[in-house]
mmCIF file of C-alpha atoms in Angstrom:
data_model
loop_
_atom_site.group_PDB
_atom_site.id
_atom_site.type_symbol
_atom_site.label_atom_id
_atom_site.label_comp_id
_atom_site.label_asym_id
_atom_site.label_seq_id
_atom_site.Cartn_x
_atom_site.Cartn_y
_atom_site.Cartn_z
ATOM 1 C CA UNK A 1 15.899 -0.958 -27.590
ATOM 2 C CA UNK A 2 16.257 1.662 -29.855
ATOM 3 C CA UNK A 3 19.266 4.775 -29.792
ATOM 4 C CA UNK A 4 18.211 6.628 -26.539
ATOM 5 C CA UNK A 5 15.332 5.100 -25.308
ATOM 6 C CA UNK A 6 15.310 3.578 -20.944
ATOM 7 C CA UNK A 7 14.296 0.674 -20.358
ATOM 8 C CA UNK A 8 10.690 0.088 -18.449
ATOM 9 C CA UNK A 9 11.821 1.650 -14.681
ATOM 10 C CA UNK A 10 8.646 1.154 -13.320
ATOM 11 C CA UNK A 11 8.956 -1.560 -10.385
ATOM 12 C CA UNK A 12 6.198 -3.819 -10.601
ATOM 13 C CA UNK A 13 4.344 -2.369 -13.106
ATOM 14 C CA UNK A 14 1.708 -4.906 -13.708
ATOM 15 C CA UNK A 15 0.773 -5.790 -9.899
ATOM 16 C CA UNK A 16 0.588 -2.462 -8.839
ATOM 17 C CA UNK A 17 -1.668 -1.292 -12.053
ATOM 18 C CA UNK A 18 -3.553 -4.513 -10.675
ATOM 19 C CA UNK A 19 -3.746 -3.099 -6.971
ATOM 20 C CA UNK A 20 -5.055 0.496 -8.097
ATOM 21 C CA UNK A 21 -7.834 -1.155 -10.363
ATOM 22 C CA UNK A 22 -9.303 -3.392 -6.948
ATOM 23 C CA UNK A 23 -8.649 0.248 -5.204
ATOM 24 C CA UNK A 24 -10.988 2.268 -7.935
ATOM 25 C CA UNK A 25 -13.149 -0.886 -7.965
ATOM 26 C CA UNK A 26 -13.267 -0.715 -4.024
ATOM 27 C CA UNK A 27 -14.201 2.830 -3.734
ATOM 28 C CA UNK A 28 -16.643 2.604 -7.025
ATOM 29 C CA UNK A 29 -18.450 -0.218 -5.482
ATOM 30 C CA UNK A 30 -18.841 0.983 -1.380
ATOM 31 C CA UNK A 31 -18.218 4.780 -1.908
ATOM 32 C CA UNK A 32 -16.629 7.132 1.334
ATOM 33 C CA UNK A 33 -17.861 7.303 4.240
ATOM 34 C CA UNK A 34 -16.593 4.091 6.223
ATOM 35 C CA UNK A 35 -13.909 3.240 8.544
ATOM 36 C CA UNK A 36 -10.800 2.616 6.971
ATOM 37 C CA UNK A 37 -11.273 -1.261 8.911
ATOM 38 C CA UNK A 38 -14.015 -1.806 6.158
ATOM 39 C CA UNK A 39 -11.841 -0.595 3.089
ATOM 40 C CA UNK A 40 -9.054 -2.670 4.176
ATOM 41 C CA UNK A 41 -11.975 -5.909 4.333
ATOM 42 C CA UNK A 42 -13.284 -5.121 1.111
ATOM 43 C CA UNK A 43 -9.878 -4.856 -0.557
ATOM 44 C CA UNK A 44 -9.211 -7.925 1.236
ATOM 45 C CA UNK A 45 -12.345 -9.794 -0.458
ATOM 46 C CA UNK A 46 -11.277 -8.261 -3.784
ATOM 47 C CA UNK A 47 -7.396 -9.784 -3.762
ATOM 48 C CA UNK A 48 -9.409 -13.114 -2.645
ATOM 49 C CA UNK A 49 -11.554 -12.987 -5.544
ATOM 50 C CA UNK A 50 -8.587 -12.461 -7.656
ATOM 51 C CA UNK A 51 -6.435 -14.669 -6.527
ATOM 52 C CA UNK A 52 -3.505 -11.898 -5.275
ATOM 53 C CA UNK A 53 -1.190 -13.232 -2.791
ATOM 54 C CA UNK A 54 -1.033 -11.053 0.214
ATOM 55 C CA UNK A 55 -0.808 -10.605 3.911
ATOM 56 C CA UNK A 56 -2.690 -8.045 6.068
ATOM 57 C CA UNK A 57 -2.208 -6.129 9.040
ATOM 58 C CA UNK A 58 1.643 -7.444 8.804
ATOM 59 C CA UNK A 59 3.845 -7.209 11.839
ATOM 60 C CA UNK A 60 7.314 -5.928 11.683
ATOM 61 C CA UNK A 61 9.338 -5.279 14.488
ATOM 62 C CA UNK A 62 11.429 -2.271 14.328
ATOM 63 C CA UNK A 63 15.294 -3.139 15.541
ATOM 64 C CA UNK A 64 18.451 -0.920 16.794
ATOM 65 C CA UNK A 65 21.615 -2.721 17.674
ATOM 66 C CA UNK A 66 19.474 -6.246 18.318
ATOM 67 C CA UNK A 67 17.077 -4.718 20.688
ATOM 68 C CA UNK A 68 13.690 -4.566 19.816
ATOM 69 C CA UNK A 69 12.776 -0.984 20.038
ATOM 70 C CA UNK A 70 8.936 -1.204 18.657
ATOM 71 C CA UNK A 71 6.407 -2.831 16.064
ATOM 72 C CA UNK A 72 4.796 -1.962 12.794
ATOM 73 C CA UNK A 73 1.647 -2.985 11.552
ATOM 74 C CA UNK A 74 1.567 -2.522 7.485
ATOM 75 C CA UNK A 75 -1.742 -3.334 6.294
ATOM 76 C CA UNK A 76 -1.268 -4.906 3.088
ATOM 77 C CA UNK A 77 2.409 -6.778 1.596
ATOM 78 C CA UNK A 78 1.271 -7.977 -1.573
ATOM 79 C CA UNK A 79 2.923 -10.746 -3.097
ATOM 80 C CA UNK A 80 6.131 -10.135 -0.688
ATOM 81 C CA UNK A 81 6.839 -7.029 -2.812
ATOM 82 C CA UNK A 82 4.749 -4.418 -2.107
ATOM 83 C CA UNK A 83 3.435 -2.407 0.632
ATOM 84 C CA UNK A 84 -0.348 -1.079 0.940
ATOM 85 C CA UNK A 85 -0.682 1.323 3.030
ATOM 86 C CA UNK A 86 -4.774 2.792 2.915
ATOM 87 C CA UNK A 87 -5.715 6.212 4.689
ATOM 88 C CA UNK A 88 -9.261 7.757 4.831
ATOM 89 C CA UNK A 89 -9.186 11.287 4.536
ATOM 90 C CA UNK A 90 -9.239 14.308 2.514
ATOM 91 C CA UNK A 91 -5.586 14.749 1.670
ATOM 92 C CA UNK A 92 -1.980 12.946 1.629
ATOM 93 C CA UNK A 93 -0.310 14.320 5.015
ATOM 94 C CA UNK A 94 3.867 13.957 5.129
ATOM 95 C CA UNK A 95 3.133 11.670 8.268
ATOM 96 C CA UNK A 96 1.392 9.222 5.554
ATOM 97 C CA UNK A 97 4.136 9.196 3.815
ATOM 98 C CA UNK A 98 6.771 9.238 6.546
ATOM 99 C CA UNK A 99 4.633 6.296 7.772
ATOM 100 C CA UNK A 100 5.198 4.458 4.333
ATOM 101 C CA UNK A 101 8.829 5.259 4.305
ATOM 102 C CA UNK A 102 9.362 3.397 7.616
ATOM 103 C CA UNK A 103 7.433 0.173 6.890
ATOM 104 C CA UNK A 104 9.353 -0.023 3.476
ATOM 105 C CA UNK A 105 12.907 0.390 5.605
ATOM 106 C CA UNK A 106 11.309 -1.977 8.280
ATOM 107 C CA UNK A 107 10.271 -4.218 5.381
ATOM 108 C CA UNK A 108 13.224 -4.159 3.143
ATOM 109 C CA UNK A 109 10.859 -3.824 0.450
ATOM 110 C CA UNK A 110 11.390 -1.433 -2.554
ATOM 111 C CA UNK A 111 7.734 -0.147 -3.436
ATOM 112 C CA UNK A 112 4.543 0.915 -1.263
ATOM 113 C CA UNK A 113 1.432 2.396 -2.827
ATOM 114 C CA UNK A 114 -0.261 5.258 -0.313
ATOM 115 C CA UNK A 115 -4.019 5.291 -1.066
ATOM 116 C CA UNK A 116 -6.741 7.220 0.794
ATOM 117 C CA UNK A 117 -10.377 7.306 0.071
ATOM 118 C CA UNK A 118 -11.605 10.543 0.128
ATOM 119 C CA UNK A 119 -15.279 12.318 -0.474
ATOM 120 C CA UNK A 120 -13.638 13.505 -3.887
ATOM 121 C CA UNK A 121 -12.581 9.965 -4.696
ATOM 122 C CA UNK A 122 -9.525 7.887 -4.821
ATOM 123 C CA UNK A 123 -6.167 9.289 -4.445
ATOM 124 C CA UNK A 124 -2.481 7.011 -4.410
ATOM 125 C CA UNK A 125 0.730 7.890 -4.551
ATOM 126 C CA UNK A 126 3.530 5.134 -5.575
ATOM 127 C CA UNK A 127 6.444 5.312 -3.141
ATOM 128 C CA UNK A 128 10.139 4.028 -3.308
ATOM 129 C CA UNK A 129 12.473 2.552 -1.126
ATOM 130 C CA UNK A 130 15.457 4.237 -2.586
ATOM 131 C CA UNK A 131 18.099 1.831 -0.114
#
């Protein structure tokens, strides 16, 4: 490293570069209009065809003092670091986010990608667990 430059602080640079290409090659490929259900299968056929570890519609059970107060279902971890959370829409709403905030807490992960196919084309937003 040279005087004053940082260090790479992007977390997971290459795997989430790789998720956002199968997202613009999703949306290029089936357009907007569908259910988010049939995003979330083509994505699904896209990691396969890649060979991208990952789990959908995850379960995680959301905990206060040992009692189990609720359940989350996160609809992509990819490669046990990062959450996928896919909307269908016209705009990012602070509930989306909110929504991505709690599954990384719930998750104890530290990154989640917020994408939503919209009529004016792909839109994501990175997101950090800052804990």
């Amino acid at each position: 490293m040279q005087g004053g430059e940082q260090p790479d602080k992007v977390i997971y640079k290459e795997l989430s570069y790789e998720i956002i290409r199968i997202l613009f090659n999703v949306y290029n490929n089936f357009g907007y209009g569908y259910q988010e259900k049939y995003y979330q299968k083509a994505i699904e056929v896209e990691f396969q065809r890649i060979g991208i570890k990952y789990k959908p519609q995850c379960p995680y059970q959301i905990r206060y003092k040992g009692k189990i107060l609720g359940r989350y279902f996160i609809d992509f971890i990819i490669d046990d670091k990062i959450v996928l959370e896919i909307k269908r829409g016209n705009h990012f709403c602070k509930k989306d986010f909110d929504q991505v905030i709690g599954y990384l807490k719930a998750s104890r992960l530290k990154l989640g990608i917020l994408a939503i196919f919209s009529p004016n084309g792909l839109k994501f937003k990175r997101v950090l667990n800052l804990k």
